[in-house]
């Protein structure tokens, strides 16, 4: 596994550090919160960088972004130009077609790779397969507790958003990254419903797809991360799986 640098030293970065297996070496880190960055460096043995330029210049082969869509827009081009492959967790940044096309072209020209983990859902491999014959319907229905959405309370289950993934990401940038990942896998913008439910004990993502292949419904119930209810534990684990598989000559799945 490669030597990695972390952009963002919050909940996901902590899970990555806690579950990293032999061969994963976190060499550098940066966070806009300097105290959090220095604390993470002490816990992991990484070098705490004072700014993004320092992080990009540090000794690593792979940059793992675990910060925000704004951080992706700030770092992605520079990381690619520094010869780094990049893991993007805040995939909502890639819902901007112009930004996606520019960074895809740059990565292709430089021979670099932008990795998007499966994140908080199962089934993205299957959606990639289904898109070959065409998708007639693609819906993501997400249900979260009020606290996961930054709400104090809600009266009963209610839909707070219906629309396309791009608008969902703009309105809920910390809560609906799944829709952007689904769109990348499907090659089209999915429809999105976001529901709040005070009785919800997990973050539920339902993917409903139909096309020439048939029909499928994929439901994932994620436990929120203990320290950040807006983050699904599975999303952090998907990064560890991606890192583990980079050097494996036998690839399972699409």
PDB file of C-alpha atoms in Angstrom, residues 26-177:
ATOM      1  CA  UNK A  26       0.302   8.207   6.912  1.00  0.00           C
ATOM      2  CA  UNK A  27       3.252  10.471   6.237  1.00  0.00           C
ATOM      3  CA  UNK A  28       1.682  13.946   6.270  1.00  0.00           C
ATOM      4  CA  UNK A  29      -1.534  15.728   7.181  1.00  0.00           C
ATOM      5  CA  UNK A  30      -3.156  19.137   6.941  1.00  0.00           C
ATOM      6  CA  UNK A  31      -6.317  20.661   8.339  1.00  0.00           C
ATOM      7  CA  UNK A  32      -7.501  24.250   8.475  1.00  0.00           C
ATOM      8  CA  UNK A  33      -7.790  23.666  12.237  1.00  0.00           C
ATOM      9  CA  UNK A  34      -4.109  23.724  13.192  1.00  0.00           C
ATOM     10  CA  UNK A  35      -4.691  22.250  16.644  1.00  0.00           C
ATOM     11  CA  UNK A  36      -6.580  19.289  15.211  1.00  0.00           C
ATOM     12  CA  UNK A  37      -3.874  18.799  12.598  1.00  0.00           C
ATOM     13  CA  UNK A  38      -1.066  18.754  15.166  1.00  0.00           C
ATOM     14  CA  UNK A  39      -3.022  16.368  17.385  1.00  0.00           C
ATOM     15  CA  UNK A  40      -3.590  14.002  14.452  1.00  0.00           C
ATOM     16  CA  UNK A  41       0.107  14.157  13.592  1.00  0.00           C
ATOM     17  CA  UNK A  42       1.046  13.201  17.153  1.00  0.00           C
ATOM     18  CA  UNK A  43      -1.338  10.241  17.082  1.00  0.00           C
ATOM     19  CA  UNK A  44      -0.228   8.916  13.698  1.00  0.00           C
ATOM     20  CA  UNK A  45       3.432   9.907  13.458  1.00  0.00           C
ATOM     21  CA  UNK A  46       2.675  12.022  10.395  1.00  0.00           C
ATOM     22  CA  UNK A  47       4.177  15.406   9.612  1.00  0.00           C
ATOM     23  CA  UNK A  48       1.770  18.250  10.383  1.00  0.00           C
ATOM     24  CA  UNK A  49       1.819  20.658   7.437  1.00  0.00           C
ATOM     25  CA  UNK A  50       1.191  24.361   7.891  1.00  0.00           C
ATOM     26  CA  UNK A  51      -0.701  24.792   4.629  1.00  0.00           C
ATOM     27  CA  UNK A  52      -1.917  23.017   1.518  1.00  0.00           C
ATOM     28  CA  UNK A  53       1.274  23.749  -0.424  1.00  0.00           C
ATOM     29  CA  UNK A  54       3.274  22.019   2.296  1.00  0.00           C
ATOM     30  CA  UNK A  55       0.993  19.000   2.135  1.00  0.00           C
ATOM     31  CA  UNK A  56       1.321  18.699  -1.642  1.00  0.00           C
ATOM     32  CA  UNK A  57       5.112  18.930  -1.392  1.00  0.00           C
ATOM     33  CA  UNK A  58       5.335  16.297   1.377  1.00  0.00           C
ATOM     34  CA  UNK A  59       6.589  12.760   0.785  1.00  0.00           C
ATOM     35  CA  UNK A  60       3.619  10.640  -0.281  1.00  0.00           C
ATOM     36  CA  UNK A  61       2.246   8.851  -3.312  1.00  0.00           C
ATOM     37  CA  UNK A  62      -1.457   9.277  -2.681  1.00  0.00           C
ATOM     38  CA  UNK A  63      -3.452  12.188  -1.283  1.00  0.00           C
ATOM     39  CA  UNK A  64      -6.611  11.233   0.603  1.00  0.00           C
ATOM     40  CA  UNK A  65      -9.121  14.086   0.791  1.00  0.00           C
ATOM     41  CA  UNK A  66     -11.393  13.851   3.834  1.00  0.00           C
ATOM     42  CA  UNK A  67     -12.347  17.484   4.289  1.00  0.00           C
ATOM     43  CA  UNK A  68     -15.023  19.158   2.156  1.00  0.00           C
ATOM     44  CA  UNK A  69     -16.097  19.855  -1.431  1.00  0.00           C
ATOM     45  CA  UNK A  70     -14.338  23.222  -1.168  1.00  0.00           C
ATOM     46  CA  UNK A  71     -11.104  21.440  -0.240  1.00  0.00           C
ATOM     47  CA  UNK A  72     -11.438  19.208  -3.312  1.00  0.00           C
ATOM     48  CA  UNK A  73     -11.747  22.233  -5.567  1.00  0.00           C
ATOM     49  CA  UNK A  74      -8.710  23.815  -3.911  1.00  0.00           C
ATOM     50  CA  UNK A  75      -6.412  20.785  -3.929  1.00  0.00           C
ATOM     51  CA  UNK A  76      -7.267  18.483  -6.809  1.00  0.00           C
ATOM     52  CA  UNK A  77      -5.541  20.273  -9.677  1.00  0.00           C
ATOM     53  CA  UNK A  78      -2.433  20.972  -7.614  1.00  0.00           C
ATOM     54  CA  UNK A  79      -2.213  17.402  -6.355  1.00  0.00           C
ATOM     55  CA  UNK A  80      -2.395  16.004  -9.886  1.00  0.00           C
ATOM     56  CA  UNK A  81       0.233  18.484 -11.078  1.00  0.00           C
ATOM     57  CA  UNK A  82       2.492  17.374  -8.199  1.00  0.00           C
ATOM     58  CA  UNK A  83       2.283  13.826  -9.548  1.00  0.00           C
ATOM     59  CA  UNK A  84      -0.099  12.515  -6.898  1.00  0.00           C
ATOM     60  CA  UNK A  85      -3.031  10.213  -7.318  1.00  0.00           C
ATOM     61  CA  UNK A  86      -5.982  11.400  -5.252  1.00  0.00           C
ATOM     62  CA  UNK A  87      -8.767   9.742  -3.265  1.00  0.00           C
ATOM     63  CA  UNK A  88     -11.832  12.009  -3.168  1.00  0.00           C
ATOM     64  CA  UNK A  89     -14.354  11.442  -0.398  1.00  0.00           C
ATOM     65  CA  UNK A  90     -16.192  14.747  -0.786  1.00  0.00           C
ATOM     66  CA  UNK A  91     -17.348  13.577  -4.181  1.00  0.00           C
ATOM     67  CA  UNK A  92     -20.037  16.241  -4.295  1.00  0.00           C
ATOM     68  CA  UNK A  93     -17.362  18.535  -5.737  1.00  0.00           C
ATOM     69  CA  UNK A  94     -17.330  16.342  -8.845  1.00  0.00           C
ATOM     70  CA  UNK A  95     -21.037  16.954  -9.448  1.00  0.00           C
ATOM     71  CA  UNK A  96     -19.961  20.144 -11.250  1.00  0.00           C
ATOM     72  CA  UNK A  97     -19.662  18.888 -14.863  1.00  0.00           C
ATOM     73  CA  UNK A  98     -17.133  21.560 -15.826  1.00  0.00           C
ATOM     74  CA  UNK A  99     -14.838  20.825 -12.887  1.00  0.00           C
ATOM     75  CA  UNK A 100     -15.144  17.081 -13.474  1.00  0.00           C
ATOM     76  CA  UNK A 101     -14.270  17.383 -17.170  1.00  0.00           C
ATOM     77  CA  UNK A 102     -11.276  19.630 -16.445  1.00  0.00           C
ATOM     78  CA  UNK A 103      -9.802  17.411 -13.763  1.00  0.00           C
ATOM     79  CA  UNK A 104     -10.490  14.222 -15.735  1.00  0.00           C
ATOM     80  CA  UNK A 105      -8.648  15.671 -18.737  1.00  0.00           C
ATOM     81  CA  UNK A 106      -5.757  16.820 -16.546  1.00  0.00           C
ATOM     82  CA  UNK A 107      -5.450  13.422 -14.829  1.00  0.00           C
ATOM     83  CA  UNK A 108      -5.479  11.682 -18.201  1.00  0.00           C
ATOM     84  CA  UNK A 109      -2.788  13.979 -19.588  1.00  0.00           C
ATOM     85  CA  UNK A 110      -0.567  13.508 -16.543  1.00  0.00           C
ATOM     86  CA  UNK A 111      -1.173   9.765 -16.185  1.00  0.00           C
ATOM     87  CA  UNK A 112      -2.701  10.176 -12.714  1.00  0.00           C
ATOM     88  CA  UNK A 113      -5.821   8.609 -11.183  1.00  0.00           C
ATOM     89  CA  UNK A 114      -8.685  10.134  -9.209  1.00  0.00           C
ATOM     90  CA  UNK A 115     -10.181   7.437  -6.982  1.00  0.00           C
ATOM     91  CA  UNK A 116     -13.779   7.714  -5.736  1.00  0.00           C
ATOM     92  CA  UNK A 117     -14.542   5.136  -3.014  1.00  0.00           C
ATOM     93  CA  UNK A 118     -17.939   3.450  -2.902  1.00  0.00           C
ATOM     94  CA  UNK A 119     -18.584   5.441   0.267  1.00  0.00           C
ATOM     95  CA  UNK A 120     -21.803   5.007   2.188  1.00  0.00           C
ATOM     96  CA  UNK A 121     -23.642   2.627  -0.167  1.00  0.00           C
ATOM     97  CA  UNK A 122     -23.437  -0.815  -1.672  1.00  0.00           C
ATOM     98  CA  UNK A 123     -24.127  -1.559  -5.317  1.00  0.00           C
ATOM     99  CA  UNK A 124     -22.234   1.049  -7.337  1.00  0.00           C
ATOM    100  CA  UNK A 125     -20.473  -1.719  -9.285  1.00  0.00           C
ATOM    101  CA  UNK A 126     -23.859  -3.053 -10.338  1.00  0.00           C
ATOM    102  CA  UNK A 127     -25.015   0.390 -11.446  1.00  0.00           C
ATOM    103  CA  UNK A 128     -21.863   0.703 -13.601  1.00  0.00           C
ATOM    104  CA  UNK A 129     -22.797  -2.578 -15.267  1.00  0.00           C
ATOM    105  CA  UNK A 130     -26.444  -1.592 -15.764  1.00  0.00           C
ATOM    106  CA  UNK A 131     -25.538   1.698 -17.482  1.00  0.00           C
ATOM    107  CA  UNK A 132     -24.062  -0.203 -20.442  1.00  0.00           C
ATOM    108  CA  UNK A 133     -27.531  -1.189 -21.664  1.00  0.00           C
ATOM    109  CA  UNK A 134     -29.122   2.033 -20.461  1.00  0.00           C
ATOM    110  CA  UNK A 135     -30.989   3.143 -17.360  1.00  0.00           C
ATOM    111  CA  UNK A 136     -34.614   4.238 -17.643  1.00  0.00           C
ATOM    112  CA  UNK A 137     -34.958   5.107 -13.965  1.00  0.00           C
ATOM    113  CA  UNK A 138     -32.457   6.026 -11.287  1.00  0.00           C
ATOM    114  CA  UNK A 139     -33.587   7.268  -7.882  1.00  0.00           C
ATOM    115  CA  UNK A 140     -31.726   7.736  -4.628  1.00  0.00           C
ATOM    116  CA  UNK A 141     -33.961   7.963  -1.573  1.00  0.00           C
ATOM    117  CA  UNK A 142     -32.038   8.905   1.568  1.00  0.00           C
ATOM    118  CA  UNK A 143     -33.506   8.961   5.064  1.00  0.00           C
ATOM    119  CA  UNK A 144     -31.695  10.434   8.061  1.00  0.00           C
ATOM    120  CA  UNK A 145     -32.461  11.451  11.622  1.00  0.00           C
ATOM    121  CA  UNK A 146     -32.817  15.197  12.274  1.00  0.00           C
ATOM    122  CA  UNK A 147     -29.453  15.374  14.064  1.00  0.00           C
ATOM    123  CA  UNK A 148     -27.682  13.870  11.055  1.00  0.00           C
ATOM    124  CA  UNK A 149     -29.070  16.737   8.969  1.00  0.00           C
ATOM    125  CA  UNK A 150     -28.196  19.420  11.492  1.00  0.00           C
ATOM    126  CA  UNK A 151     -31.825  19.833  12.538  1.00  0.00           C
ATOM    127  CA  UNK A 152     -32.982  20.128  16.142  1.00  0.00           C
ATOM    128  CA  UNK A 153     -36.145  18.102  15.603  1.00  0.00           C
ATOM    129  CA  UNK A 154     -38.838  17.129  13.118  1.00  0.00           C
ATOM    130  CA  UNK A 155     -42.502  16.222  13.440  1.00  0.00           C
ATOM    131  CA  UNK A 156     -42.817  12.795  11.890  1.00  0.00           C
ATOM    132  CA  UNK A 157     -41.234  11.504   8.724  1.00  0.00           C
ATOM    133  CA  UNK A 158     -41.161  14.108   5.963  1.00  0.00           C
ATOM    134  CA  UNK A 159     -39.482  14.738   2.617  1.00  0.00           C
ATOM    135  CA  UNK A 160     -37.350  17.890   2.716  1.00  0.00           C
ATOM    136  CA  UNK A 161     -35.978  17.681  -0.830  1.00  0.00           C
ATOM    137  CA  UNK A 162     -36.950  16.287  -4.221  1.00  0.00           C
ATOM    138  CA  UNK A 163     -34.878  17.047  -7.286  1.00  0.00           C
ATOM    139  CA  UNK A 164     -31.701  16.242  -9.167  1.00  0.00           C
ATOM    140  CA  UNK A 165     -28.411  15.231  -7.570  1.00  0.00           C
ATOM    141  CA  UNK A 166     -26.578  18.423  -8.494  1.00  0.00           C
ATOM    142  CA  UNK A 167     -29.084  20.603  -6.651  1.00  0.00           C
ATOM    143  CA  UNK A 168     -29.128  18.170  -3.712  1.00  0.00           C
ATOM    144  CA  UNK A 169     -25.359  18.464  -3.352  1.00  0.00           C
ATOM    145  CA  UNK A 170     -25.531  22.255  -3.502  1.00  0.00           C
ATOM    146  CA  UNK A 171     -28.203  22.427  -0.814  1.00  0.00           C
ATOM    147  CA  UNK A 172     -26.903  19.628   1.430  1.00  0.00           C
ATOM    148  CA  UNK A 173     -23.133  19.441   0.734  1.00  0.00           C
ATOM    149  CA  UNK A 174     -22.340  17.449   3.887  1.00  0.00           C
ATOM    150  CA  UNK A 175     -25.214  14.979   3.682  1.00  0.00           C
ATOM    151  CA  UNK A 176     -25.817  13.751   0.152  1.00  0.00           C
ATOM    152  CA  UNK A 177     -22.399  12.959  -1.348  1.00  0.00           C
TER     153      UNK A 177
END
